[in-house]
Amino acid sequence: MADAYFSFFTLFIIFPLALLTFLYFILRPRPVRIPIKNRHVFITGGSSGIGLALAHRAATEGSRVSILARSPTKLEEARNAVKLATGIEVAVFEADVRDYDAVKRAVDEAGPIDVLVLNHGVFTALELEKMELSEVKFTMDVNVIGCFNMIKAALPAMKNRKDPLPASIAFVSSQAGQVGIYGYVAYSASKFALRGLAEALQHEVIADNIHVSLIFPPDTDTPGLAEENKRKPELTKIIAASSSAMKAEEVAQKAFDGIKSGSFIIPCNLEGLALSVATAGLSPQRSFLMAFVEVIAAGIMRIAGLCFQWTWYDSIEKWHSQRKG
C-alpha cells in the first residue's frame, strides 16, 4: 500500500512539479507583455476580412492604426467603417506588397511601427496539375515575398524606435500552414514558409526587444472564403468539412490576445490548439504551462494526428474508387 502511494505521489505530484520547474528555467524567450494602446499598429491586407477586423480591434483598444492594401476603393470603405464603429480615424496606404519601393514609401510615410501585422494573402484551392505556374508564383510572391518586403521596409525604424516598450511582428498564417491538405498545394507551401521565416527572424530581432508571432486561423467567414469555395475541389471540401469557420472578429480578438502576450504560436480555436501542440517541434515557447502541455501531450497528439491522416486518406481512396466505378 505504501509503495503504491509513493508511486502515485511520484508520478502525479513530484514529476509534474519537477518538469514545470525545469521548463520555467529553460524556456526562451522569456515571457513578455506587449501593449498596443497608444501605439502604432500597422496592418497589411487591412481593407477587408480578418485585416479589417484587426483594424477595428486595434482602434477599439486605443491604438494608432494604419492599414495597407491594393484597392483605394476598399481602403476608403474600410476607413469609413472603422470611423463609424469606433470614432477613430485610421491612416490608409495603397500599395502592392510585391512592390518593395511602394511598400517602403508607405512605411516611411506612416512612421515608426510598434506592432506590424502581416495579414495580406491570396489563396487558390486547386490541384497542382490543374494550376498554372503563374498562379503558384503569384501565391508565393504575395504570401511570402510580400512579407519579406514589408519587414525589410519596417525593420530599421522598429529597431531604432525611441519607445522602450517591446514591439511585435505578427504573421497571419493559416491552419493550412500547420498541415498540408488536398488542393492547398501552393497555399500550404506559402504558409509553411512563414513558419521558417518567423522562427529565424525571432533569433535576429530578439536583442532589439521585438517579438514574433504566428497566427493560425481556421477557415474564416469572410468575402475571401466565399470566393475560395467557388473553386475549391470536391475532395478539399470533404476533407475540410470537419473544420468549422470562425468569424473574423473572433480571429482578431484571439490574434491580439496572443500578440499582447508575446506568444510565438497563436491558435484561434480548440482545433487550432490541438494542431499547435501536435506541431510544436522546435518552435519557441514563452509559457511554461503550455510547454508542459506540449511535452505531456506529444505522444497522444501524434496518435490523434495519425487518426486524422487515416480519415483523410480513406476519404481520398473512396472518392477515387467512386470516380473509377
PDB file of C-alpha atoms in Angstrom:
ATOM      1  CA  MET A   1       0.000   0.000   0.000  1.00  0.00           C
ATOM      2  CA  ALA A   2       2.820   2.376   0.933  1.00  0.00           C
ATOM      3  CA  ASP A   3       4.684   1.534  -2.298  1.00  0.00           C
ATOM      4  CA  ALA A   4       1.555   2.241  -4.372  1.00  0.00           C
ATOM      5  CA  TYR A   5       1.048   5.574  -2.602  1.00  0.00           C
ATOM      6  CA  PHE A   6       4.707   6.517  -3.164  1.00  0.00           C
ATOM      7  CA  SER A   7       4.454   5.605  -6.861  1.00  0.00           C
ATOM      8  CA  PHE A   8       1.288   7.681  -7.241  1.00  0.00           C
ATOM      9  CA  PHE A   9       2.844  10.623  -5.404  1.00  0.00           C
ATOM     10  CA  THR A  10       5.994  10.447  -7.548  1.00  0.00           C
ATOM     11  CA  LEU A  11       4.131  10.126 -10.864  1.00  0.00           C
ATOM     12  CA  PHE A  12       1.398  12.701 -10.332  1.00  0.00           C
ATOM     13  CA  ILE A  13       2.987  15.195  -7.906  1.00  0.00           C
ATOM     14  CA  ILE A  14       6.772  15.132  -7.884  1.00  0.00           C
ATOM     15  CA  PHE A  15       7.319  14.519 -11.611  1.00  0.00           C
ATOM     16  CA  PRO A  16       4.923  17.274 -12.844  1.00  0.00           C
ATOM     17  CA  LEU A  17       6.349  19.777 -10.353  1.00  0.00           C
ATOM     18  CA  ALA A  18       9.905  18.891 -11.315  1.00  0.00           C
ATOM     19  CA  LEU A  19       9.080  19.187 -15.024  1.00  0.00           C
ATOM     20  CA  LEU A  20       7.329  22.544 -14.539  1.00  0.00           C
ATOM     21  CA  THR A  21      10.300  23.855 -12.573  1.00  0.00           C
ATOM     22  CA  PHE A  22      12.732  22.650 -15.235  1.00  0.00           C
ATOM     23  CA  LEU A  23      10.674  24.231 -18.027  1.00  0.00           C
ATOM     24  CA  TYR A  24      10.330  27.502 -16.136  1.00  0.00           C
ATOM     25  CA  PHE A  25      14.108  27.924 -16.031  1.00  0.00           C
ATOM     26  CA  ILE A  26      14.982  26.787 -19.580  1.00  0.00           C
ATOM     27  CA  LEU A  27      12.268  28.461 -21.670  1.00  0.00           C
ATOM     28  CA  ARG A  28      13.457  31.164 -24.025  1.00  0.00           C
ATOM     29  CA  PRO A  29      12.453  33.793 -24.962  1.00  0.00           C
ATOM     30  CA  ARG A  30      11.154  34.839 -21.549  1.00  0.00           C
ATOM     31  CA  PRO A  31       7.503  35.902 -21.018  1.00  0.00           C
ATOM     32  CA  VAL A  32       6.665  39.438 -22.130  1.00  0.00           C
ATOM     33  CA  ARG A  33       3.692  41.813 -22.322  1.00  0.00           C
ATOM     34  CA  ILE A  34       3.315  43.939 -25.458  1.00  0.00           C
ATOM     35  CA  PRO A  35       0.877  46.836 -25.010  1.00  0.00           C
ATOM     36  CA  ILE A  36      -0.946  48.193 -28.055  1.00  0.00           C
ATOM     37  CA  LYS A  37      -2.770  51.158 -26.514  1.00  0.00           C
ATOM     38  CA  ASN A  38      -1.394  54.493 -27.780  1.00  0.00           C
ATOM     39  CA  ARG A  39       0.998  52.620 -30.052  1.00  0.00           C
ATOM     40  CA  HIS A  40       1.258  52.366 -33.837  1.00  0.00           C
ATOM     41  CA  VAL A  41      -0.293  49.185 -35.246  1.00  0.00           C
ATOM     42  CA  PHE A  42       0.290  48.695 -38.996  1.00  0.00           C
ATOM     43  CA  ILE A  43      -1.870  46.038 -40.705  1.00  0.00           C
ATOM     44  CA  THR A  44      -1.379  44.760 -44.253  1.00  0.00           C
ATOM     45  CA  GLY A  45      -4.396  43.422 -46.119  1.00  0.00           C
ATOM     46  CA  GLY A  46      -6.390  45.637 -43.784  1.00  0.00           C
ATOM     47  CA  SER A  47      -9.242  46.660 -46.068  1.00  0.00           C
ATOM     48  CA  SER A  48     -11.436  43.567 -45.647  1.00  0.00           C
ATOM     49  CA  GLY A  49     -11.912  40.253 -43.859  1.00  0.00           C
ATOM     50  CA  ILE A  50      -9.561  39.444 -40.992  1.00  0.00           C
ATOM     51  CA  GLY A  51      -7.474  42.550 -41.706  1.00  0.00           C
ATOM     52  CA  LEU A  52     -10.441  44.882 -41.315  1.00  0.00           C
ATOM     53  CA  ALA A  53     -11.479  43.076 -38.117  1.00  0.00           C
ATOM     54  CA  LEU A  54      -7.916  43.519 -36.804  1.00  0.00           C
ATOM     55  CA  ALA A  55      -8.114  47.239 -37.583  1.00  0.00           C
ATOM     56  CA  HIS A  56     -11.431  47.506 -35.712  1.00  0.00           C
ATOM     57  CA  ARG A  57      -9.983  45.666 -32.707  1.00  0.00           C
ATOM     58  CA  ALA A  58      -6.786  47.729 -32.590  1.00  0.00           C
ATOM     59  CA  ALA A  59      -8.712  51.004 -32.875  1.00  0.00           C
ATOM     60  CA  THR A  60     -11.104  49.882 -30.137  1.00  0.00           C
ATOM     61  CA  GLU A  61      -8.131  49.191 -27.857  1.00  0.00           C
ATOM     62  CA  GLY A  62      -6.735  52.681 -28.388  1.00  0.00           C
ATOM     63  CA  SER A  63      -4.035  52.039 -30.981  1.00  0.00           C
ATOM     64  CA  ARG A  64      -2.985  54.399 -33.748  1.00  0.00           C
ATOM     65  CA  VAL A  65      -3.887  52.259 -36.744  1.00  0.00           C
ATOM     66  CA  SER A  66      -2.540  52.193 -40.295  1.00  0.00           C
ATOM     67  CA  ILE A  67      -3.826  49.793 -42.939  1.00  0.00           C
ATOM     68  CA  LEU A  68      -2.292  48.904 -46.289  1.00  0.00           C
ATOM     69  CA  ALA A  69      -3.990  47.261 -49.268  1.00  0.00           C
ATOM     70  CA  ARG A  70      -4.082  47.419 -53.068  1.00  0.00           C
ATOM     71  CA  SER A  71      -7.575  48.783 -53.667  1.00  0.00           C
ATOM     72  CA  PRO A  72      -8.099  52.502 -52.953  1.00  0.00           C
ATOM     73  CA  THR A  73     -11.880  51.977 -53.002  1.00  0.00           C
ATOM     74  CA  LYS A  74     -11.766  49.231 -50.370  1.00  0.00           C
ATOM     75  CA  LEU A  75      -9.311  51.240 -48.291  1.00  0.00           C
ATOM     76  CA  GLU A  76     -11.681  54.186 -48.191  1.00  0.00           C
ATOM     77  CA  GLU A  77     -14.598  51.906 -47.302  1.00  0.00           C
ATOM     78  CA  ALA A  78     -12.507  50.355 -44.514  1.00  0.00           C
ATOM     79  CA  ARG A  79     -11.507  53.771 -43.178  1.00  0.00           C
ATOM     80  CA  ASN A  80     -15.153  54.853 -43.067  1.00  0.00           C
ATOM     81  CA  ALA A  81     -16.255  51.572 -41.448  1.00  0.00           C
ATOM     82  CA  VAL A  82     -13.697  51.844 -38.639  1.00  0.00           C
ATOM     83  CA  LYS A  83     -14.500  55.533 -38.099  1.00  0.00           C
ATOM     84  CA  LEU A  84     -18.234  54.792 -37.916  1.00  0.00           C
ATOM     85  CA  ALA A  85     -17.775  51.878 -35.496  1.00  0.00           C
ATOM     86  CA  THR A  86     -15.082  53.283 -33.215  1.00  0.00           C
ATOM     87  CA  GLY A  87     -14.852  57.020 -33.850  1.00  0.00           C
ATOM     88  CA  ILE A  88     -11.146  56.516 -34.616  1.00  0.00           C
ATOM     89  CA  GLU A  89      -9.543  57.753 -37.824  1.00  0.00           C
ATOM     90  CA  VAL A  90      -7.179  55.217 -39.382  1.00  0.00           C
ATOM     91  CA  ALA A  91      -4.426  56.002 -41.874  1.00  0.00           C
ATOM     92  CA  VAL A  92      -4.682  54.185 -45.215  1.00  0.00           C
ATOM     93  CA  PHE A  93      -1.926  53.359 -47.688  1.00  0.00           C
ATOM     94  CA  GLU A  94      -2.306  51.977 -51.187  1.00  0.00           C
ATOM     95  CA  ALA A  95       0.460  49.580 -52.207  1.00  0.00           C
ATOM     96  CA  ASP A  96       1.077  46.105 -53.581  1.00  0.00           C
ATOM     97  CA  VAL A  97       3.195  44.121 -51.116  1.00  0.00           C
ATOM     98  CA  ARG A  98       5.095  42.638 -54.070  1.00  0.00           C
ATOM     99  CA  ASP A  99       6.451  46.107 -54.870  1.00  0.00           C
ATOM    100  CA  TYR A 100       9.211  46.899 -52.353  1.00  0.00           C
ATOM    101  CA  ASP A 101       9.565  50.542 -53.389  1.00  0.00           C
ATOM    102  CA  ALA A 102       5.826  51.181 -52.953  1.00  0.00           C
ATOM    103  CA  VAL A 103       5.833  49.417 -49.600  1.00  0.00           C
ATOM    104  CA  LYS A 104       8.876  51.396 -48.436  1.00  0.00           C
ATOM    105  CA  ARG A 105       7.200  54.694 -49.342  1.00  0.00           C
ATOM    106  CA  ALA A 106       4.074  53.705 -47.399  1.00  0.00           C
ATOM    107  CA  VAL A 107       6.036  52.620 -44.328  1.00  0.00           C
ATOM    108  CA  ASP A 108       8.162  55.766 -44.339  1.00  0.00           C
ATOM    109  CA  GLU A 109       5.048  57.938 -44.596  1.00  0.00           C
ATOM    110  CA  ALA A 110       3.289  56.011 -41.818  1.00  0.00           C
ATOM    111  CA  GLY A 111       6.164  56.480 -39.377  1.00  0.00           C
ATOM    112  CA  PRO A 112       7.824  54.036 -36.949  1.00  0.00           C
ATOM    113  CA  ILE A 113       5.746  50.921 -36.308  1.00  0.00           C
ATOM    114  CA  ASP A 114       5.322  49.278 -32.917  1.00  0.00           C
ATOM    115  CA  VAL A 115       3.190  46.308 -33.992  1.00  0.00           C
ATOM    116  CA  LEU A 116       3.408  45.069 -37.598  1.00  0.00           C
ATOM    117  CA  VAL A 117       0.644  42.617 -38.536  1.00  0.00           C
ATOM    118  CA  LEU A 118       1.299  40.860 -41.846  1.00  0.00           C
ATOM    119  CA  ASN A 119      -2.200  39.798 -42.777  1.00  0.00           C
ATOM    120  CA  HIS A 120      -2.106  40.052 -46.586  1.00  0.00           C
ATOM    121  CA  GLY A 121      -2.502  36.885 -48.606  1.00  0.00           C
ATOM    122  CA  VAL A 122      -4.033  35.204 -51.637  1.00  0.00           C
ATOM    123  CA  PHE A 123      -5.483  31.739 -51.920  1.00  0.00           C
ATOM    124  CA  THR A 124      -6.103  29.312 -54.755  1.00  0.00           C
ATOM    125  CA  ALA A 125      -7.632  25.921 -53.924  1.00  0.00           C
ATOM    126  CA  LEU A 126      -6.759  23.693 -56.857  1.00  0.00           C
ATOM    127  CA  GLU A 127      -4.768  20.562 -57.597  1.00  0.00           C
ATOM    128  CA  LEU A 128      -1.237  21.330 -58.773  1.00  0.00           C
ATOM    129  CA  GLU A 129      -1.838  19.559 -62.076  1.00  0.00           C
ATOM    130  CA  LYS A 130      -4.654  21.995 -62.856  1.00  0.00           C
ATOM    131  CA  MET A 131      -2.848  25.130 -61.678  1.00  0.00           C
ATOM    132  CA  GLU A 132      -0.884  27.430 -63.903  1.00  0.00           C
ATOM    133  CA  LEU A 133       2.656  28.015 -62.690  1.00  0.00           C
ATOM    134  CA  SER A 134       1.862  31.724 -62.832  1.00  0.00           C
ATOM    135  CA  GLU A 135      -0.752  31.105 -60.097  1.00  0.00           C
ATOM    136  CA  VAL A 136       1.832  29.321 -57.956  1.00  0.00           C
ATOM    137  CA  LYS A 137       4.319  32.158 -58.435  1.00  0.00           C
ATOM    138  CA  PHE A 138       1.670  34.787 -57.662  1.00  0.00           C
ATOM    139  CA  THR A 139       0.763  32.984 -54.420  1.00  0.00           C
ATOM    140  CA  MET A 140       4.392  32.772 -53.295  1.00  0.00           C
ATOM    141  CA  ASP A 141       5.148  36.355 -54.334  1.00  0.00           C
ATOM    142  CA  VAL A 142       2.240  37.802 -52.342  1.00  0.00           C
ATOM    143  CA  ASN A 143       2.208  35.488 -49.324  1.00  0.00           C
ATOM    144  CA  VAL A 144       5.958  35.103 -48.805  1.00  0.00           C
ATOM    145  CA  ILE A 145       7.929  37.734 -50.717  1.00  0.00           C
ATOM    146  CA  GLY A 146       5.349  40.319 -49.661  1.00  0.00           C
ATOM    147  CA  CYS A 147       6.239  39.586 -46.022  1.00  0.00           C
ATOM    148  CA  PHE A 148       9.957  39.964 -46.739  1.00  0.00           C
ATOM    149  CA  ASN A 149       9.282  43.317 -48.425  1.00  0.00           C
ATOM    150  CA  MET A 150       7.213  44.622 -45.506  1.00  0.00           C
ATOM    151  CA  ILE A 151       9.686  43.503 -42.834  1.00  0.00           C
ATOM    152  CA  LYS A 152      12.680  44.807 -44.778  1.00  0.00           C
ATOM    153  CA  ALA A 153      10.951  48.195 -45.101  1.00  0.00           C
ATOM    154  CA  ALA A 154       9.742  48.445 -41.495  1.00  0.00           C
ATOM    155  CA  LEU A 155      12.565  46.835 -39.518  1.00  0.00           C
ATOM    156  CA  PRO A 156      15.162  49.654 -39.415  1.00  0.00           C
ATOM    157  CA  ALA A 157      12.736  52.104 -37.773  1.00  0.00           C
ATOM    158  CA  MET A 158      11.373  49.388 -35.485  1.00  0.00           C
ATOM    159  CA  LYS A 159      14.885  48.637 -34.266  1.00  0.00           C
ATOM    160  CA  ASN A 160      15.695  52.320 -33.747  1.00  0.00           C
ATOM    161  CA  ARG A 161      12.404  53.284 -32.096  1.00  0.00           C
ATOM    162  CA  LYS A 162      12.608  55.602 -29.085  1.00  0.00           C
ATOM    163  CA  ASP A 163       9.772  53.758 -27.353  1.00  0.00           C
ATOM    164  CA  PRO A 164      11.413  51.375 -24.808  1.00  0.00           C
ATOM    165  CA  LEU A 165       8.388  49.061 -24.786  1.00  0.00           C
ATOM    166  CA  PRO A 166       8.561  45.728 -26.629  1.00  0.00           C
ATOM    167  CA  ALA A 167       7.480  45.641 -30.284  1.00  0.00           C
ATOM    168  CA  SER A 168       5.902  42.875 -32.350  1.00  0.00           C
ATOM    169  CA  ILE A 169       5.920  41.405 -35.845  1.00  0.00           C
ATOM    170  CA  ALA A 170       2.948  39.071 -36.350  1.00  0.00           C
ATOM    171  CA  PHE A 171       2.273  36.844 -39.350  1.00  0.00           C
ATOM    172  CA  VAL A 172      -1.283  35.746 -40.144  1.00  0.00           C
ATOM    173  CA  SER A 173      -0.703  32.214 -41.376  1.00  0.00           C
ATOM    174  CA  SER A 174      -3.395  29.513 -41.552  1.00  0.00           C
ATOM    175  CA  GLN A 175      -4.105  26.049 -40.231  1.00  0.00           C
ATOM    176  CA  ALA A 176      -3.062  25.066 -43.773  1.00  0.00           C
ATOM    177  CA  GLY A 177       0.365  26.286 -42.653  1.00  0.00           C
ATOM    178  CA  GLN A 178       0.388  23.573 -39.985  1.00  0.00           C
ATOM    179  CA  VAL A 179      -0.853  20.618 -42.032  1.00  0.00           C
ATOM    180  CA  GLY A 180      -0.990  20.114 -45.794  1.00  0.00           C
ATOM    181  CA  ILE A 181      -4.432  19.492 -47.303  1.00  0.00           C
ATOM    182  CA  TYR A 182      -5.542  18.231 -50.712  1.00  0.00           C
ATOM    183  CA  GLY A 183      -5.926  21.153 -53.120  1.00  0.00           C
ATOM    184  CA  TYR A 184      -3.877  23.549 -50.980  1.00  0.00           C
ATOM    185  CA  VAL A 185      -0.509  22.808 -52.618  1.00  0.00           C
ATOM    186  CA  ALA A 186       0.602  26.384 -53.345  1.00  0.00           C
ATOM    187  CA  TYR A 187      -1.206  27.946 -50.398  1.00  0.00           C
ATOM    188  CA  SER A 188       0.148  25.471 -47.841  1.00  0.00           C
ATOM    189  CA  ALA A 189       3.656  25.860 -49.262  1.00  0.00           C
ATOM    190  CA  SER A 190       3.445  29.641 -48.828  1.00  0.00           C
ATOM    191  CA  LYS A 191       2.070  29.418 -45.286  1.00  0.00           C
ATOM    192  CA  PHE A 192       4.555  26.748 -44.179  1.00  0.00           C
ATOM    193  CA  ALA A 193       7.303  29.085 -45.420  1.00  0.00           C
ATOM    194  CA  LEU A 194       6.150  31.753 -42.967  1.00  0.00           C
ATOM    195  CA  ARG A 195       6.978  29.488 -40.052  1.00  0.00           C
ATOM    196  CA  GLY A 196      10.604  29.128 -41.065  1.00  0.00           C
ATOM    197  CA  LEU A 197      10.783  32.862 -41.689  1.00  0.00           C
ATOM    198  CA  ALA A 198       9.246  33.628 -38.287  1.00  0.00           C
ATOM    199  CA  GLU A 199      11.498  31.241 -36.349  1.00  0.00           C
ATOM    200  CA  ALA A 200      14.687  32.585 -37.949  1.00  0.00           C
ATOM    201  CA  LEU A 201      13.530  36.203 -37.690  1.00  0.00           C
ATOM    202  CA  GLN A 202      12.870  35.835 -33.953  1.00  0.00           C
ATOM    203  CA  HIS A 203      16.545  34.949 -33.475  1.00  0.00           C
ATOM    204  CA  GLU A 204      17.574  38.086 -35.361  1.00  0.00           C
ATOM    205  CA  VAL A 205      15.319  40.617 -33.616  1.00  0.00           C
ATOM    206  CA  ILE A 206      15.074  39.358 -30.012  1.00  0.00           C
ATOM    207  CA  ALA A 207      18.011  41.553 -28.965  1.00  0.00           C
ATOM    208  CA  ASP A 208      16.022  44.574 -30.163  1.00  0.00           C
ATOM    209  CA  ASN A 209      13.070  43.643 -27.940  1.00  0.00           C
ATOM    210  CA  ILE A 210      10.977  42.718 -31.000  1.00  0.00           C
ATOM    211  CA  HIS A 211       8.832  39.630 -30.606  1.00  0.00           C
ATOM    212  CA  VAL A 212       7.492  37.462 -33.425  1.00  0.00           C
ATOM    213  CA  SER A 213       4.089  35.758 -33.538  1.00  0.00           C
ATOM    214  CA  LEU A 214       2.445  33.301 -35.926  1.00  0.00           C
ATOM    215  CA  ILE A 215      -1.365  33.357 -36.027  1.00  0.00           C
ATOM    216  CA  PHE A 216      -3.108  30.213 -37.297  1.00  0.00           C
ATOM    217  CA  PRO A 217      -6.787  30.918 -38.074  1.00  0.00           C
ATOM    218  CA  PRO A 218      -9.072  28.224 -39.491  1.00  0.00           C
ATOM    219  CA  ASP A 219     -11.470  28.957 -42.370  1.00  0.00           C
ATOM    220  CA  THR A 220     -12.861  32.384 -41.547  1.00  0.00           C
ATOM    221  CA  ASP A 221     -16.234  33.762 -42.615  1.00  0.00           C
ATOM    222  CA  THR A 222     -15.060  36.497 -44.990  1.00  0.00           C
ATOM    223  CA  PRO A 223     -15.745  37.542 -48.594  1.00  0.00           C
ATOM    224  CA  GLY A 224     -12.487  35.798 -49.477  1.00  0.00           C
ATOM    225  CA  LEU A 225     -13.766  32.447 -48.177  1.00  0.00           C
ATOM    226  CA  ALA A 226     -16.890  32.735 -50.324  1.00  0.00           C
ATOM    227  CA  GLU A 227     -14.696  33.205 -53.392  1.00  0.00           C
ATOM    228  CA  GLU A 228     -12.443  30.300 -52.371  1.00  0.00           C
ATOM    229  CA  ASN A 229     -15.401  27.932 -52.074  1.00  0.00           C
ATOM    230  CA  LYS A 230     -16.475  28.570 -55.667  1.00  0.00           C
ATOM    231  CA  ARG A 231     -13.287  26.962 -56.972  1.00  0.00           C
ATOM    232  CA  LYS A 232     -12.437  24.543 -54.185  1.00  0.00           C
ATOM    233  CA  PRO A 233     -12.043  20.892 -55.344  1.00  0.00           C
ATOM    234  CA  GLU A 234     -14.671  18.442 -54.124  1.00  0.00           C
ATOM    235  CA  LEU A 235     -12.106  16.428 -52.155  1.00  0.00           C
ATOM    236  CA  THR A 236     -10.886  19.570 -50.425  1.00  0.00           C
ATOM    237  CA  LYS A 237     -14.443  20.284 -49.297  1.00  0.00           C
ATOM    238  CA  ILE A 238     -14.820  16.718 -47.997  1.00  0.00           C
ATOM    239  CA  ILE A 239     -11.560  16.776 -46.037  1.00  0.00           C
ATOM    240  CA  ALA A 240     -12.103  20.289 -44.668  1.00  0.00           C
ATOM    241  CA  ALA A 241     -15.763  19.659 -43.773  1.00  0.00           C
ATOM    242  CA  SER A 242     -14.880  18.759 -40.171  1.00  0.00           C
ATOM    243  CA  SER A 243     -13.431  22.235 -39.561  1.00  0.00           C
ATOM    244  CA  SER A 244     -15.970  24.947 -38.756  1.00  0.00           C
ATOM    245  CA  ALA A 245     -15.472  28.558 -39.851  1.00  0.00           C
ATOM    246  CA  MET A 246     -14.828  31.356 -37.348  1.00  0.00           C
ATOM    247  CA  LYS A 247     -15.961  34.946 -37.534  1.00  0.00           C
ATOM    248  CA  ALA A 248     -13.281  37.479 -38.462  1.00  0.00           C
ATOM    249  CA  GLU A 249     -13.928  39.397 -35.249  1.00  0.00           C
ATOM    250  CA  GLU A 250     -13.222  36.276 -33.174  1.00  0.00           C
ATOM    251  CA  VAL A 251      -9.945  35.698 -35.020  1.00  0.00           C
ATOM    252  CA  ALA A 252      -8.942  39.340 -34.486  1.00  0.00           C
ATOM    253  CA  GLN A 253      -9.541  39.098 -30.742  1.00  0.00           C
ATOM    254  CA  LYS A 254      -7.550  35.857 -30.454  1.00  0.00           C
ATOM    255  CA  ALA A 255      -4.785  37.374 -32.572  1.00  0.00           C
ATOM    256  CA  PHE A 256      -4.322  40.463 -30.422  1.00  0.00           C
ATOM    257  CA  ASP A 257      -4.619  38.474 -27.187  1.00  0.00           C
ATOM    258  CA  GLY A 258      -1.701  36.368 -28.425  1.00  0.00           C
ATOM    259  CA  ILE A 259       0.306  39.315 -29.725  1.00  0.00           C
ATOM    260  CA  LYS A 260      -0.025  41.173 -26.420  1.00  0.00           C
ATOM    261  CA  SER A 261       1.244  38.126 -24.513  1.00  0.00           C
ATOM    262  CA  GLY A 262       4.157  37.698 -26.934  1.00  0.00           C
ATOM    263  CA  SER A 263       3.061  34.187 -27.926  1.00  0.00           C
ATOM    264  CA  PHE A 264       5.021  32.740 -30.827  1.00  0.00           C
ATOM    265  CA  ILE A 265       2.211  30.399 -31.888  1.00  0.00           C
ATOM    266  CA  ILE A 266      -1.336  31.769 -31.646  1.00  0.00           C
ATOM    267  CA  PRO A 267      -4.133  29.243 -32.267  1.00  0.00           C
ATOM    268  CA  CYS A 268      -7.638  30.595 -32.724  1.00  0.00           C
ATOM    269  CA  ASN A 269      -9.872  27.686 -31.644  1.00  0.00           C
ATOM    270  CA  LEU A 270      -9.726  24.298 -29.915  1.00  0.00           C
ATOM    271  CA  GLU A 271      -8.789  22.507 -33.128  1.00  0.00           C
ATOM    272  CA  GLY A 272      -6.032  25.040 -33.669  1.00  0.00           C
ATOM    273  CA  LEU A 273      -4.739  24.492 -30.142  1.00  0.00           C
ATOM    274  CA  ALA A 274      -4.519  20.755 -30.796  1.00  0.00           C
ATOM    275  CA  LEU A 275      -2.679  21.408 -34.073  1.00  0.00           C
ATOM    276  CA  SER A 276      -0.301  23.767 -32.298  1.00  0.00           C
ATOM    277  CA  VAL A 277       0.551  21.148 -29.680  1.00  0.00           C
ATOM    278  CA  ALA A 278       0.942  18.456 -32.356  1.00  0.00           C
ATOM    279  CA  THR A 279       3.269  20.618 -34.477  1.00  0.00           C
ATOM    280  CA  ALA A 280       5.190  22.419 -31.711  1.00  0.00           C
ATOM    281  CA  GLY A 281       8.512  20.907 -32.778  1.00  0.00           C
ATOM    282  CA  LEU A 282      11.417  23.304 -32.173  1.00  0.00           C
ATOM    283  CA  SER A 283       9.314  26.465 -32.086  1.00  0.00           C
ATOM    284  CA  PRO A 284       9.867  28.994 -29.270  1.00  0.00           C
ATOM    285  CA  GLN A 285       7.542  28.804 -26.272  1.00  0.00           C
ATOM    286  CA  ARG A 286       7.234  31.522 -23.607  1.00  0.00           C
ATOM    287  CA  SER A 287       4.596  29.854 -21.429  1.00  0.00           C
ATOM    288  CA  PHE A 288       5.958  27.118 -19.189  1.00  0.00           C
ATOM    289  CA  LEU A 289       2.398  25.837 -18.716  1.00  0.00           C
ATOM    290  CA  MET A 290       1.931  25.436 -22.484  1.00  0.00           C
ATOM    291  CA  ALA A 291       5.379  23.866 -22.728  1.00  0.00           C
ATOM    292  CA  PHE A 292       4.273  21.386 -20.053  1.00  0.00           C
ATOM    293  CA  VAL A 293       1.167  20.531 -22.102  1.00  0.00           C
ATOM    294  CA  GLU A 294       3.269  20.114 -25.262  1.00  0.00           C
ATOM    295  CA  VAL A 295       5.672  17.735 -23.513  1.00  0.00           C
ATOM    296  CA  ILE A 296       2.978  15.651 -21.820  1.00  0.00           C
ATOM    297  CA  ALA A 297       0.573  15.551 -24.781  1.00  0.00           C
ATOM    298  CA  ALA A 298       3.133  14.948 -27.547  1.00  0.00           C
ATOM    299  CA  GLY A 299       2.533  11.197 -27.783  1.00  0.00           C
ATOM    300  CA  ILE A 300      -1.234  11.497 -27.543  1.00  0.00           C
ATOM    301  CA  MET A 301      -1.341  14.192 -30.228  1.00  0.00           C
ATOM    302  CA  ARG A 302       0.786  12.036 -32.532  1.00  0.00           C
ATOM    303  CA  ILE A 303      -1.794   9.266 -32.241  1.00  0.00           C
ATOM    304  CA  ALA A 304      -4.586  11.779 -32.898  1.00  0.00           C
ATOM    305  CA  GLY A 305      -2.683  13.085 -35.923  1.00  0.00           C
ATOM    306  CA  LEU A 306      -2.317   9.591 -37.345  1.00  0.00           C
ATOM    307  CA  CYS A 307      -6.051   9.062 -36.886  1.00  0.00           C
ATOM    308  CA  PHE A 308      -6.771  12.250 -38.831  1.00  0.00           C
ATOM    309  CA  GLN A 309      -4.425  11.132 -41.609  1.00  0.00           C
ATOM    310  CA  TRP A 310      -6.176   7.766 -41.727  1.00  0.00           C
ATOM    311  CA  THR A 311      -9.535   9.546 -42.113  1.00  0.00           C
ATOM    312  CA  TRP A 312      -8.256  11.853 -44.856  1.00  0.00           C
ATOM    313  CA  TYR A 313      -6.557   9.122 -46.877  1.00  0.00           C
ATOM    314  CA  ASP A 314      -9.644   6.935 -46.500  1.00  0.00           C
ATOM    315  CA  SER A 315     -11.758   9.767 -47.955  1.00  0.00           C
ATOM    316  CA  ILE A 316      -9.309  10.168 -50.845  1.00  0.00           C
ATOM    317  CA  GLU A 317      -9.311   6.443 -51.610  1.00  0.00           C
ATOM    318  CA  LYS A 318     -13.116   6.224 -51.520  1.00  0.00           C
ATOM    319  CA  TRP A 319     -13.505   9.288 -53.724  1.00  0.00           C
ATOM    320  CA  HIS A 320     -11.143   7.903 -56.361  1.00  0.00           C
ATOM    321  CA  SER A 321     -12.827   4.461 -56.187  1.00  0.00           C
ATOM    322  CA  GLN A 322     -16.221   6.048 -56.829  1.00  0.00           C
ATOM    323  CA  ARG A 323     -14.832   8.023 -59.755  1.00  0.00           C
ATOM    324  CA  LYS A 324     -13.323   4.898 -61.309  1.00  0.00           C
ATOM    325  CA  GLY A 325     -16.533   2.946 -60.689  1.00  0.00           C
TER     326      GLY A 325
END
